[in-house]
XYZ file of C-alpha atoms in Angstrom:
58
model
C 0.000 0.000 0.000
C 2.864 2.245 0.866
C 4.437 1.768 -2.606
C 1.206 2.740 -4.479
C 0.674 5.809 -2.713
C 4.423 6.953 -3.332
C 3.212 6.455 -6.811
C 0.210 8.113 -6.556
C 1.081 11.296 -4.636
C 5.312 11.092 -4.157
C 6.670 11.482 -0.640
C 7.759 15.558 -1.410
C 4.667 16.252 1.460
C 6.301 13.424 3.927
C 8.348 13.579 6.694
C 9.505 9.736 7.209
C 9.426 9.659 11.421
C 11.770 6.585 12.537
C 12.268 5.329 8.607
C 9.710 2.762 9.184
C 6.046 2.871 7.292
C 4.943 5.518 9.149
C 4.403 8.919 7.916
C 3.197 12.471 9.132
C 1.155 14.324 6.346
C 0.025 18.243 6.803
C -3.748 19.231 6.626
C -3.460 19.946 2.711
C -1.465 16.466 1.652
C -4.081 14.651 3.912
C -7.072 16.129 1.848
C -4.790 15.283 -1.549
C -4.679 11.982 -0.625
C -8.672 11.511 0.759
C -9.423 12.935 -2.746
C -7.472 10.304 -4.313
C -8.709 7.779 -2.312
C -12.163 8.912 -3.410
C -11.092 8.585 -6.596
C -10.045 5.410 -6.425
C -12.937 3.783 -4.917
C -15.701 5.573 -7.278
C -13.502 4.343 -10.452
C -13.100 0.920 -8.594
C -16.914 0.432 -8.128
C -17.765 1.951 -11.854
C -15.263 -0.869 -12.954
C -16.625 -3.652 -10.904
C -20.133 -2.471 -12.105
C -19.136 -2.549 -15.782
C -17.545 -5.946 -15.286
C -20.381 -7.546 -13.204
C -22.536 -6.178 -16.560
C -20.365 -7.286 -19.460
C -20.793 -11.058 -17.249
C -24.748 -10.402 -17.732
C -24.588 -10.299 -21.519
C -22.359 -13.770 -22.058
C-alpha cells in the first residue's frame, strides 16, 4: 500500500518519522490523498459495475 501511494502522490509532502512505514502528512497532503482515495474507490466500483454487466450479456 505504501508503494502505491508513493506512486500516486510522491513522498515531497512526507516527513519519514523513525524510517519505518509511518508517515506524518500536513492538513493539505491529507485532503490530496482523501481525494485520491475517493477517486479510487468511485472508479473501482464503476469498474466492478461494468464488469459484473459485461458477465450479464455472455
Amino acid at each position: 500500500a505504501m508503494k502505491e501511494i508513493h506512486e500516486a502522490i510522491g513522498t515531497e509532502n512526507f516527513e519519514n518519522s523513525q524510517k519505518k512505514e509511518e508517515f506524518r502528512m500536513d492538513k493539505e497532503s491529507i485532503k490530496n490523498l482523501l481525494e485520491k482515495v475517493k477517486l479510487l474507490a468511485t472508479t473501482s466500483k464503476e469498474c466492478w459495475k461494468q464488469l459484473k454487466d459485461k458477465i450479464k450479456q455472455t
